[in-house]
Amino acid sequence: MASVMEQIQFLSNLSGFGEQRDLASGSPLPSSIDPTLDSKPHLWAYLVIAPTSAGLIWIFWAYVLKLYLLRRFYEKQGIRFVNKCYAVVGAEMRVSGLQGKNKSHDWLYTERPTDLYGTVRGFSVQLYSTDAALCEELIAKTGRHVDRDTPALFSFGRLSPYALTFLPIDKWRFRERKVTLTRGMKDNRRLYEIVERQAELALARFRVKNGSGATINIRELLNSWTRESSGEFIWGRSNINRHLEVLDTDGQLKALPFMTALNQTFTDLRFYASRFWNRVCFPLASLPLTKESRRLDYNIKILTKATEDMMKTPEDQTVASLVQEANDELGIPIGMTRDDLVTATIAGLDTIKSTVMGTLFHLLEPENEVWKNRILKEINDLKAAPGDDMFVKLSHAPILSAFILEALRYEPPGSLINNAAVKDFELTHRGRQYNIKSGTRIVTCIHALHQNEESWRSRVDPDMAPLTEFDPNRFLNKTETIVSSYCFMPFGKGPRRCPGQGAGVMMVKVFIATFLTNNYNCRMIVPENQTKDVTWFNIYSKATFDIVCDDKPESPESEK
Ligand code: HEM
Ligand SMILES: *[C@@H]1O[C@H](CO)[C@@H](O)[C@H](O)[C@H]1NC(C)=O
Ligand SMILES: *[C@@H]1O[C@H](CO)[C@@H](O)[C@H](O)[C@H]1NC(C)=O
Ligand SMILES: *[C@@H]1O[C@H](CO)[C@@H](O)[C@H](O)[C@H]1NC(C)=O
Ligand SMILES: *[C@@H]1O[C@H](CO)[C@@H](O)[C@H](O)[C@H]1NC(C)=O
Ligand SMILES: *[C@@H]1O[C@H](CO)[C@@H](O)[C@H](O)[C@H]1NC(C)=O
């Protein structure tokens, strides 16, 4: 037993990224052999076979056996592992299968929520926490015992490798940079003006306004609105109006607007990184091994050049100019500022699009008609009330807020909090103690947390509607309790929480308010063969719906 423990301890120091990089860059065999040895065939053979066998044994030990022992170590502590979950092929095979079914891998862990759930990802163990009390303890340990794990560095991180999200909390001026980024996003007046104008433009362009009777693909409308709003907020209108020549998937150069080129490269990087072998060994995704990877490298260069140019012509009041100014004063290198801005731009695309899409889906469901009318009334009352600007009033719109928060609970767009143990530590929960080894990925599964009946009933309300139901009532009068309960964290919590929360929620509110107050009789058309599940609108899902807006006014109120 003691010797197993020692092996485990030894393993835990090895299971970080350095090792995976070694694997990517080649085998541990010696690279050249002395030619004079040719005349001594036996010795020659011996010299080849010995290191080869030693190498193979070492690989087996380092990657397979230790992994197996570590898994046993956790299983003995009562942590359940996903079935058929072996090194390399186990969980990854199932994950690939799930993506084909329009479900994400989170689906695996919402089936049976438990305190900690184990899986093997590539060559390392990944534990999923799905229980509020355990998540609370993990958040309290963030920065000291756990910190950001960075598989995304090899995915969309190729666009912005020095961005703060890839760094440990105590290095590279993380804290100062996070403060300047958060402050740079605070101008709600300007954000409101941009987002509302862009929503009006998108609704007009896609002929939702005044009820054209046309069938409108909501995904396309929201993509366009999100790109234009986020881009203008962060970089400014003239800066994002530039076109870039990037390579499309056929290898042809194509001129695209900055935000389209950025989003496409970002998405393609994510998809490339989720190919099977790149999930097994993350650093493989960043090497120029395939045509696709080289195409992406080219586009990254073009985008890097464009963002550097944009920083030479900052536009007044934009997030970019505010962050640049503050960071310059602190003496933070320009490359880091650039990467923080690029990450902030892409972090707000898919997430906000999915949140609006989920909110609209529930809003247009016939059984939620009552909610739609209540929200419309709330917005109209706020508009009619004397005093403050609409952006201030919208921050106190309890019914609209409850509806959006429930949509974020039901389908959190950021589904995992990717962390790993930076040293050995103990997690205590319900009188039970879990020993976690340094290097183990320990991830909060937001989906599972948001579905964990036991946590919600003990920490929020024993009498609420089941969590499988969409019911904004649970947030009415209870938002404070829920937000501080650790049962609900669509934006994470603690020192690594999302700096875009305020801006993100504001954008969603403004779009929904603009949509509702502008529209006539809208109904939703869901493709008949589309199944409903928890990860409906995430990036891997092609699930969608159309809306049709007739020109009959829906109610006297909406004509106002
Ligand atoms: C509805 C919209 C959004 C959702 C649901 C969302 C969700 C999340 C989540 C779950 C995390 C991980 C938090 C953690 O580890 O504790 C995160 C981190 C982050 N988000 Fe967002 N986000 C959204 C919008 C935005 C926007 C608009 C920005 C633009 C600034 C942004 C920038 C970031 C950054 C830079 C991080 C990394 C923070 C760190 O590593 O310390 N997000 N977000
Ligand atoms: C996933 O979505 C795509 C596109 O909508 C569809 O063709 C496919 O049949 C869906 N798969 C499942 C299992 O629903
Ligand atoms: C659409 O409706 C708005 C009022 O919501 C009105 O001002 C505008 O003239 C209408 N446009 C058309 C083309 O009917
Ligand atoms: C970003 O690009 C991907 C791939 O082209 C697309 O599916 C997605 O809808 C785009 N998102 C936005 C916000 O434009
Ligand atoms: C919330 O509180 C108000 C009064 O403060 C009450 O009228 C309402 O019924 C409450 N709603 C819920 C869902 O508890
Ligand atoms: C669902 O319908 C769409 C459009 O008719 C079609 O492209 C898709 O293949 C269908 N999916 C399934 C699973 O039948």
XYZ file of C-alpha atoms and ligand atoms in Angstrom:
673
model
C 0.000 0.000 0.000
C 2.752 2.409 0.998
C 4.587 1.787 -2.248
C 1.441 2.503 -4.261
C 1.169 5.799 -2.436
C 4.747 6.671 -3.324
C 4.156 5.850 -6.938
C 1.118 8.012 -6.932
C 3.044 10.873 -5.426
C 5.695 10.466 -8.059
C 3.074 10.414 -10.772
C 1.365 13.522 -9.587
C 4.462 15.572 -10.319
C 4.574 14.229 -13.817
C 1.080 14.651 -15.063
C 1.318 18.336 -16.025
C 1.724 19.808 -19.461
C 5.482 19.545 -19.723
C 5.170 15.852 -20.098
C 2.532 16.023 -22.783
C 4.714 18.387 -24.710
C 7.525 15.810 -24.598
C 5.170 13.313 -26.091
C 4.212 15.664 -28.865
C 7.767 16.470 -29.827
C 8.840 12.885 -30.328
C 9.883 9.647 -28.749
C 12.511 9.476 -26.061
C 14.841 7.473 -28.308
C 18.357 8.752 -28.912
C 18.385 10.625 -32.191
C 21.716 9.480 -33.664
C 23.830 6.373 -33.468
C 27.558 6.223 -33.951
C 28.270 4.813 -37.492
C 31.492 3.103 -36.338
C 29.313 0.648 -34.486
C 28.216 -0.898 -37.817
C 31.124 -3.328 -37.713
C 29.904 -4.829 -34.440
C 26.417 -6.083 -35.229
C 25.715 -7.610 -31.824
C 26.678 -4.561 -29.886
C 24.874 -2.398 -32.424
C 21.652 -4.362 -32.036
C 22.060 -4.300 -28.316
C 22.488 -0.545 -28.293
C 19.314 -0.078 -30.314
C 17.148 -2.615 -28.554
C 18.108 -1.637 -25.039
C 17.124 2.042 -25.237
C 14.040 1.194 -27.305
C 12.792 -1.257 -24.739
C 13.694 1.090 -21.933
C 11.780 3.830 -23.742
C 8.743 1.654 -24.278
C 8.743 0.501 -20.679
C 9.083 4.064 -19.536
C 6.190 5.212 -21.742
C 4.042 2.361 -20.468
C 4.922 3.244 -16.898
C 4.576 6.989 -17.221
C 1.387 7.085 -19.227
C -0.558 3.904 -18.716
C 0.332 2.214 -15.454
C 0.531 5.355 -13.356
C -2.707 6.552 -14.825
C -4.327 3.276 -13.894
C -2.950 3.490 -10.347
C -4.144 7.036 -9.965
C -7.597 6.044 -11.094
C -7.635 3.227 -8.533
C -6.458 5.695 -5.896
C -9.515 7.889 -6.531
C -11.915 4.967 -6.876
C -10.857 3.732 -3.447
C -11.969 7.103 -2.090
C -15.459 6.441 -3.437
C -15.208 8.586 -6.553
C -17.184 7.044 -9.387
C -15.626 6.916 -12.838
C -17.499 7.075 -16.100
C -17.815 3.572 -17.539
C -15.409 2.338 -20.181
C -13.018 5.081 -19.378
C -9.466 4.051 -20.246
C -6.327 5.961 -21.126
C -6.611 7.638 -24.528
C -9.606 5.866 -25.993
C -12.112 5.612 -23.156
C -14.024 8.756 -22.422
C -12.739 10.505 -25.531
C -14.541 8.041 -27.787
C -17.772 8.648 -25.950
C -17.278 12.392 -26.007
C -16.741 12.382 -29.766
C -19.926 10.344 -30.099
C -21.887 12.774 -27.977
C -20.862 15.752 -30.053
C -22.228 13.953 -33.099
C -25.534 13.699 -31.248
C -25.624 17.445 -30.641
C -24.792 16.887 -27.003
C -21.658 18.039 -25.288
C -19.516 15.933 -22.993
C -21.168 17.587 -19.995
C -24.066 15.305 -20.682
C -22.009 12.474 -19.227
C -21.971 14.089 -15.817
C -25.515 15.360 -15.530
C -26.958 11.871 -15.794
C -26.194 11.022 -12.199
C -24.965 14.009 -10.227
C -22.650 13.057 -7.420
C -20.037 14.853 -5.337
C -17.139 14.072 -7.628
C -17.195 12.213 -10.904
C -14.069 10.852 -12.556
C -12.984 10.403 -16.123
C -9.761 9.916 -18.009
C -8.970 12.603 -20.496
C -6.103 11.699 -22.789
C -3.412 10.663 -20.323
C -4.682 12.403 -17.224
C -7.424 12.067 -14.678
C -10.137 14.679 -14.669
C -12.524 14.973 -11.715
C -15.832 16.756 -12.129
C -17.368 18.431 -9.111
C -21.134 18.558 -9.327
C -22.166 19.489 -5.786
C -22.506 23.024 -4.394
C -20.678 22.453 -1.108
C -17.722 20.917 -2.872
C -17.633 23.737 -5.425
C -17.662 26.236 -2.606
C -14.613 24.610 -1.099
C -12.843 24.521 -4.444
C -13.508 28.215 -5.041
C -12.050 28.967 -1.609
C -8.903 27.100 -2.652
C -8.540 28.854 -5.990
C -5.114 30.390 -6.438
C -3.555 28.337 -3.638
C -4.457 24.704 -4.292
C -6.210 24.863 -7.628
C -5.841 27.226 -10.545
C -6.680 27.530 -14.233
C -5.920 24.490 -16.333
C -5.105 25.525 -19.840
C -6.080 23.103 -22.575
C -7.648 26.110 -24.332
C -4.149 27.539 -24.759
C -3.700 25.012 -27.565
C -7.096 25.773 -29.006
C -8.285 29.375 -29.386
C -5.352 30.347 -27.161
C -3.209 30.209 -30.295
C -4.740 33.595 -31.107
C -3.768 35.158 -27.784
C -1.264 33.036 -25.846
C -0.437 35.729 -23.256
C -4.065 36.415 -22.319
C -4.744 36.495 -18.600
C -7.105 33.556 -18.707
C -4.206 31.194 -19.450
C -2.061 32.416 -16.556
C -1.738 31.439 -12.928
C -3.192 33.962 -10.493
C 0.143 34.982 -8.992
C 2.116 35.520 -12.215
C 2.419 37.882 -15.166
C 0.555 40.679 -13.372
C -2.680 38.711 -13.613
C -4.483 40.674 -10.895
C -3.726 44.153 -12.244
C -4.650 43.108 -15.758
C -7.929 41.615 -14.643
C -8.792 44.837 -12.813
C -8.077 47.035 -15.848
C -10.077 44.741 -18.136
C -13.046 44.684 -15.746
C -12.936 48.486 -15.371
C -12.634 48.942 -19.116
C -15.994 47.192 -19.610
C -17.919 49.351 -17.095
C -19.363 52.030 -19.402
C -23.001 50.861 -19.427
C -24.283 54.026 -21.061
C -22.135 53.497 -24.126
C -22.797 49.745 -24.120
C -26.562 50.303 -24.007
C -26.451 52.780 -26.876
C -24.431 50.420 -29.103
C -26.337 47.254 -28.285
C -29.766 48.825 -28.747
C -28.825 50.474 -32.047
C -27.336 47.210 -33.321
C -30.419 45.260 -32.210
C -32.688 47.676 -34.108
C -30.462 47.357 -37.183
C -30.407 43.552 -37.038
C -34.162 43.306 -36.518
C -34.749 45.603 -39.489
C -32.199 43.885 -41.706
C -33.603 40.426 -40.996
C -37.127 41.799 -41.497
C -38.421 40.956 -38.049
C -39.633 44.487 -37.594
C -43.158 45.385 -38.620
C -43.914 41.739 -39.246
C -42.842 40.842 -42.753
C -44.263 37.333 -42.425
C -40.891 35.953 -43.515
C -39.238 32.968 -41.848
C -36.171 34.209 -40.020
C -33.222 32.093 -38.923
C -32.626 33.293 -35.386
C -29.088 31.940 -35.244
C -27.958 34.119 -38.154
C -29.667 37.189 -36.790
C -28.050 36.773 -33.379
C -24.624 35.993 -34.808
C -24.663 39.206 -36.751
C -25.934 41.301 -33.812
C -23.406 39.807 -31.354
C -20.439 40.377 -33.661
C -21.382 43.966 -34.420
C -22.194 44.883 -30.800
C -19.200 43.259 -29.107
C -16.829 44.445 -31.817
C -17.983 48.038 -31.670
C -18.002 48.084 -27.849
C -14.463 46.785 -27.561
C -12.680 48.211 -30.628
C -14.903 50.944 -32.067
C -16.824 51.190 -35.318
C -14.082 52.340 -37.717
C -11.602 49.830 -36.379
C -13.853 46.815 -36.914
C -15.051 47.990 -40.321
C -11.763 46.913 -41.889
C -11.645 43.783 -44.073
C -8.973 41.095 -43.773
C -7.773 38.617 -46.380
C -7.872 35.215 -44.701
C -7.705 31.655 -46.017
C -11.003 29.822 -46.159
C -11.316 26.047 -45.780
C -10.687 25.558 -49.522
C -7.373 27.365 -49.207
C -8.648 30.440 -51.096
C -7.927 33.951 -49.871
C -11.143 35.703 -48.988
C -11.790 39.248 -47.735
C -13.930 39.215 -44.587
C -14.920 41.905 -42.081
C -12.615 41.860 -39.037
C -15.187 40.388 -36.630
C -16.234 37.664 -39.071
C -12.613 36.669 -39.691
C -11.857 36.689 -35.958
C -14.909 34.623 -35.045
C -14.346 32.135 -37.815
C -10.724 31.567 -36.883
C -11.673 31.312 -33.218
C -14.379 28.729 -33.964
C -12.203 26.749 -36.360
C -9.444 26.628 -33.735
C -11.904 25.224 -31.222
C -13.155 22.606 -33.630
C -9.638 21.696 -34.671
C -8.625 21.222 -31.027
C -11.540 18.888 -30.435
C -10.429 16.397 -33.069
C -9.753 13.089 -31.458
C -5.945 13.097 -31.187
C -5.848 16.748 -30.222
C -8.138 15.997 -27.311
C -5.971 13.066 -26.296
C -2.842 15.209 -26.293
C -3.670 18.917 -26.300
C -0.331 20.355 -27.503
C -0.678 18.430 -30.766
C -3.363 20.920 -31.753
C -0.875 23.773 -31.783
C 1.701 22.149 -34.079
C 1.674 22.754 -37.853
C 1.105 19.055 -38.526
C -1.884 19.292 -40.828
C -3.022 21.530 -43.639
C -5.812 22.828 -41.425
C -3.372 23.773 -38.676
C -1.148 25.645 -41.152
C -4.169 27.446 -42.603
C -5.122 28.544 -39.098
C -1.539 29.706 -38.426
C -1.733 31.933 -41.478
C -5.035 33.455 -40.385
C -3.702 33.993 -36.868
C -0.818 36.036 -38.332
C -3.230 38.202 -40.310
C -5.424 38.762 -37.262
C -2.459 39.551 -35.024
C -1.261 42.169 -37.483
C -4.770 43.660 -37.723
C -5.248 43.938 -33.951
C -1.794 45.498 -33.588
C -2.782 48.068 -36.207
C -6.052 48.726 -34.410
C -4.161 49.437 -31.212
C -2.205 52.133 -33.049
C -5.479 53.897 -33.874
C -7.502 53.511 -30.666
C -10.996 55.030 -30.754
C -12.136 57.263 -27.946
C -14.166 55.661 -25.109
C -13.739 52.120 -26.401
C -12.801 49.252 -24.080
C -9.573 48.856 -26.081
C -8.499 52.455 -25.545
C -9.379 52.438 -21.816
C -7.562 49.163 -21.155
C -4.579 50.200 -23.279
C -4.219 53.485 -21.425
C -4.484 51.901 -17.979
C -2.117 49.058 -18.863
C 0.433 51.447 -20.421
C 0.479 53.411 -17.203
C 1.185 50.220 -15.254
C 3.970 49.340 -17.674
C 2.244 46.165 -18.874
C 3.736 45.012 -22.194
C 1.582 45.776 -25.222
C 1.492 42.128 -26.338
C -0.273 41.166 -23.111
C -2.789 43.966 -23.485
C -3.452 42.884 -27.057
C -4.051 39.290 -26.012
C -6.388 40.326 -23.185
C -8.426 42.390 -25.645
C -8.596 39.617 -28.240
C -9.745 37.128 -25.593
C -12.347 39.561 -24.294
C -13.668 39.976 -27.851
C -14.106 36.277 -28.526
C -15.261 35.418 -24.998
C -18.373 37.495 -25.540
C -19.499 36.043 -28.887
C -20.729 32.497 -28.552
C -21.646 32.884 -24.884
C -23.918 35.870 -25.406
C -25.421 34.470 -28.600
C -26.329 31.226 -26.813
C -27.782 33.047 -23.811
C -30.046 35.195 -25.985
C -31.013 32.202 -28.087
C -31.935 30.157 -25.011
C -33.849 33.055 -23.464
C -35.789 33.687 -26.686
C -36.571 30.016 -27.075
C -38.259 29.877 -23.675
C -39.871 33.270 -24.140
C -41.562 32.191 -27.368
C -42.774 28.850 -26.065
C -46.574 28.989 -25.927
C -46.634 27.850 -22.281
C -44.566 30.905 -21.315
C -46.933 33.430 -22.903
C -47.781 34.776 -19.432
C -44.107 35.469 -18.757
C -43.715 37.201 -22.103
C -46.573 39.541 -21.323
C -45.325 40.244 -17.808
C -41.862 41.103 -19.124
C -43.264 43.315 -21.863
C -45.314 45.174 -19.285
C -42.300 45.549 -17.020
C -40.242 47.034 -19.849
C -42.972 49.391 -20.964
C -43.520 50.555 -17.380
C -39.799 51.201 -16.993
C -39.741 53.204 -20.222
C -42.723 55.278 -19.116
C -41.396 55.896 -15.585
C -39.770 59.278 -14.996
C -36.110 59.632 -14.160
C -33.079 57.573 -14.977
C -31.773 56.423 -18.323
C -33.028 53.083 -19.602
C -29.653 51.432 -18.988
C -30.006 52.224 -15.281
C -33.640 51.143 -15.162
C -32.868 47.829 -16.857
C -30.571 46.861 -14.012
C -33.686 46.828 -11.792
C -36.013 44.758 -13.949
C -36.705 41.783 -11.642
C -38.968 39.773 -13.955
C -36.750 40.102 -17.015
C -33.723 39.299 -14.821
C -35.362 36.208 -13.330
C -36.185 34.930 -16.799
C -32.650 35.436 -18.125
C -31.064 33.893 -15.018
C -33.297 30.845 -15.356
C -32.224 30.553 -19.005
C -28.583 30.726 -17.834
C -29.301 28.054 -15.255
C -31.055 25.789 -17.705
C -28.362 26.026 -20.379
C -25.176 27.649 -19.093
C -23.090 28.626 -22.151
C -19.822 28.382 -20.232
C -20.271 24.825 -19.126
C -17.037 24.009 -17.320
C -14.672 25.784 -14.984
C -11.362 24.374 -16.127
C -9.027 24.069 -13.164
C -6.311 21.702 -11.996
C -4.700 20.958 -8.645
C -1.414 22.865 -8.357
C -0.415 20.924 -5.224
C -1.686 17.982 -3.218
C -4.598 18.935 -1.006
C -7.594 17.648 0.906
C -11.225 18.342 0.164
C -13.623 17.823 3.026
C -17.256 17.202 2.356
C -20.029 15.738 4.534
C -17.499 14.285 6.949
C -15.658 12.667 4.100
C -12.169 13.578 3.042
C -10.931 13.371 -0.508
C -7.193 13.446 -1.202
C -6.487 15.216 -4.457
C -3.122 14.882 -6.165
C -1.278 17.746 -7.778
C -1.782 17.726 -11.555
C -5.250 16.165 -11.456
C -7.688 18.232 -13.466
C -10.482 19.253 -11.155
C -13.312 20.841 -13.002
C -16.590 22.336 -11.868
C -19.296 21.070 -14.176
C -21.686 23.999 -14.288
C -24.367 21.988 -16.082
C -24.403 19.316 -13.403
C -24.352 21.892 -10.610
C -27.363 23.650 -12.101
C -29.230 20.320 -12.156
C -28.272 19.114 -8.690
C -31.599 18.792 -6.857
C -29.981 17.857 -3.560
C -27.804 20.982 -3.427
C -30.642 23.287 -4.437
C -33.145 21.817 -2.002
C -30.788 22.100 0.950
C -29.281 25.488 0.094
C -32.009 27.381 -1.748
C -35.568 26.158 -1.323
C -36.929 22.713 -0.440
C -40.204 23.458 -2.244
C -39.071 24.780 -5.597
C -40.062 23.312 -8.963
C -37.863 20.395 -10.132
C -34.691 21.608 -11.809
C -35.544 19.779 -15.017
C -38.340 22.337 -15.414
C -37.814 25.826 -16.759
C -39.327 28.050 -14.072
C -38.169 31.673 -13.583
C -40.232 31.800 -10.365
C -37.355 30.227 -8.519
C -35.315 33.395 -9.071
C -38.047 35.870 -8.109
C -37.340 37.217 -4.601
C -34.600 34.628 -4.281
C -31.873 35.911 -6.555
C -29.611 36.845 -3.621
C -29.992 33.450 -1.939
C -29.334 31.611 -5.173
C -26.361 33.684 -6.241
C -24.641 33.209 -2.874
C -25.528 29.497 -2.642
C -22.831 28.168 -5.013
C -25.645 26.177 -6.663
C -25.669 28.583 -9.568
C -22.542 29.961 -11.207
C -22.902 30.585 -14.929
C -20.000 33.064 -14.694
C -17.876 31.199 -12.158
C -16.950 32.692 -8.794
C -13.947 33.884 -6.851
C -10.700 35.318 -8.195
C -11.126 33.683 -11.616
C -14.727 34.677 -12.210
C -15.791 36.069 -15.556
C -14.904 39.766 -15.966
C -17.593 40.082 -18.655
C -20.566 39.259 -16.441
C -21.960 42.783 -16.139
C -21.564 43.593 -19.821
C -22.845 40.162 -20.878
C -26.049 40.339 -18.831
C -26.652 43.909 -19.988
C -26.317 42.896 -23.639
C -28.820 40.080 -23.222
C -31.301 42.337 -21.430
C -31.083 45.040 -24.078
C -31.610 42.616 -26.930
C -34.638 40.970 -25.301
C -36.148 44.357 -24.392
C -35.645 45.677 -27.921
C -37.016 42.509 -29.473
C -40.134 42.431 -27.310
C -41.048 46.085 -27.591
C -40.551 46.160 -31.351
C -42.368 43.119 -32.441
C -45.680 42.029 -33.648
C -47.028 38.543 -33.559
C -43.969 36.290 -33.463
C -44.042 32.550 -33.280
C -41.310 30.002 -33.184
C -40.828 27.100 -35.576
C -38.708 24.267 -34.205
C -37.543 21.631 -36.724
C -39.716 18.589 -36.129
C -36.850 16.137 -35.893
C -34.904 18.129 -33.313
C -34.576 16.619 -29.855
C -34.638 18.727 -26.714
C -31.765 18.390 -24.313
C -29.790 20.374 -21.817
C -27.018 21.464 -24.143
C -29.168 22.647 -26.949
C -27.611 25.851 -28.100
C -23.969 25.323 -27.250
C -21.220 25.636 -29.831
C -21.272 21.948 -30.790
C -24.978 21.882 -31.287
C -26.560 22.652 -34.611
C -29.950 22.879 -32.948
C -31.843 25.947 -34.034
C -35.275 27.450 -34.547
C -36.830 29.958 -36.866
C -39.218 32.734 -36.051
C -42.071 34.002 -38.162
C -43.459 37.427 -37.413
C -46.875 38.185 -38.877
C -48.028 41.710 -39.346
C -50.992 41.424 -37.014
C -50.331 43.363 -33.844
C -50.198 40.972 -30.958
C -51.664 43.198 -28.296
C -52.415 46.900 -27.980
C -49.437 47.277 -25.657
C -46.889 46.209 -28.248
C -48.033 48.963 -30.598
C -47.046 51.658 -28.171
C -23.286 35.398 -21.122
C -22.011 35.641 -21.331
C -20.848 34.951 -20.631
C -20.788 33.804 -19.894
C -21.924 32.837 -19.564
C -19.412 33.647 -19.447
C -18.940 32.600 -18.654
C -17.652 32.501 -18.167
C -17.179 31.450 -17.285
C -18.012 30.292 -16.738
C -15.862 31.679 -17.016
C -14.944 30.850 -16.100
C -14.997 31.443 -14.721
C -14.183 30.711 -13.672
O -13.211 30.003 -14.004
O -14.493 30.818 -12.470
C -15.497 32.875 -17.757
C -14.232 33.417 -17.741
C -13.876 34.524 -18.487
N -14.705 35.321 -19.241
Fe -16.694 35.058 -19.518
N -18.673 34.700 -19.919
C -19.508 35.517 -20.645
C -19.167 36.692 -21.271
C -17.917 37.245 -21.285
C -17.590 38.516 -21.878
C -18.566 39.478 -22.562
C -16.255 38.696 -21.689
C -15.469 39.916 -22.132
C -14.628 40.517 -21.338
C -15.737 37.539 -20.975
C -14.403 37.333 -20.612
C -13.959 36.318 -19.812
C -12.550 36.152 -19.410
C -11.369 37.046 -19.819
C -12.510 35.037 -18.559
C -11.282 34.441 -17.861
C -11.123 34.941 -16.457
C -9.975 34.286 -15.723
O -9.379 33.326 -16.231
O -9.612 34.726 -14.613
N -16.782 36.684 -20.742
N -16.609 33.355 -18.427
C -27.787 17.385 -34.887
O -28.059 18.561 -35.633
C -27.947 18.438 -37.037
C -28.265 19.757 -37.702
O -29.432 20.315 -37.230
C -28.894 17.338 -37.537
O -28.705 17.157 -38.910
C -28.629 16.053 -36.780
O -29.564 15.088 -37.177
C -28.744 16.265 -35.282
N -28.457 15.038 -34.577
C -29.237 14.535 -33.627
C -28.834 13.237 -33.051
O -30.240 15.110 -33.236
C -42.616 50.085 -38.792
O -43.129 50.422 -37.507
C -42.642 51.629 -36.965
C -43.218 51.783 -35.569
O -42.880 50.676 -34.794
C -43.031 52.794 -37.885
O -42.452 53.992 -37.370
C -42.483 52.535 -39.286
O -42.920 53.535 -40.160
C -42.967 51.174 -39.795
N -42.315 50.883 -41.070
C -42.963 50.314 -42.098
C -42.154 50.089 -43.335
O -44.113 49.992 -42.034
C -18.723 32.170 -35.659
O -18.310 31.307 -36.695
C -18.878 30.008 -36.656
C -18.228 29.181 -37.746
O -18.200 29.840 -38.952
C -20.382 30.090 -36.769
O -20.954 28.815 -36.691
C -20.886 30.964 -35.641
O -22.276 31.084 -35.740
C -20.228 32.332 -35.672
N -20.641 33.126 -34.529
C -20.869 34.418 -34.626
C -21.264 35.119 -33.382
O -20.762 35.004 -35.669
C -42.138 38.111 -4.176
O -42.422 39.126 -3.231
C -43.591 39.881 -3.531
C -43.744 40.970 -2.482
O -42.533 41.374 -1.985
C -44.808 38.972 -3.577
O -45.931 39.716 -3.952
C -44.560 37.849 -4.571
O -45.622 36.933 -4.537
C -43.280 37.121 -4.287
N -43.027 36.166 -5.354
C -42.618 34.922 -5.146
C -42.423 34.079 -6.347
O -42.391 34.492 -4.037
C -33.813 17.023 -39.722
O -34.319 17.857 -40.740
C -33.348 18.596 -41.422
C -34.038 19.525 -42.397
O -35.163 18.953 -42.947
C -32.378 17.639 -42.117
O -31.363 18.369 -42.743
C -31.774 16.715 -41.082
O -30.933 15.767 -41.696
C -32.855 16.005 -40.290
N -32.246 15.229 -39.231
C -32.672 14.008 -38.915
C -31.977 13.361 -37.754
O -33.556 13.439 -39.509
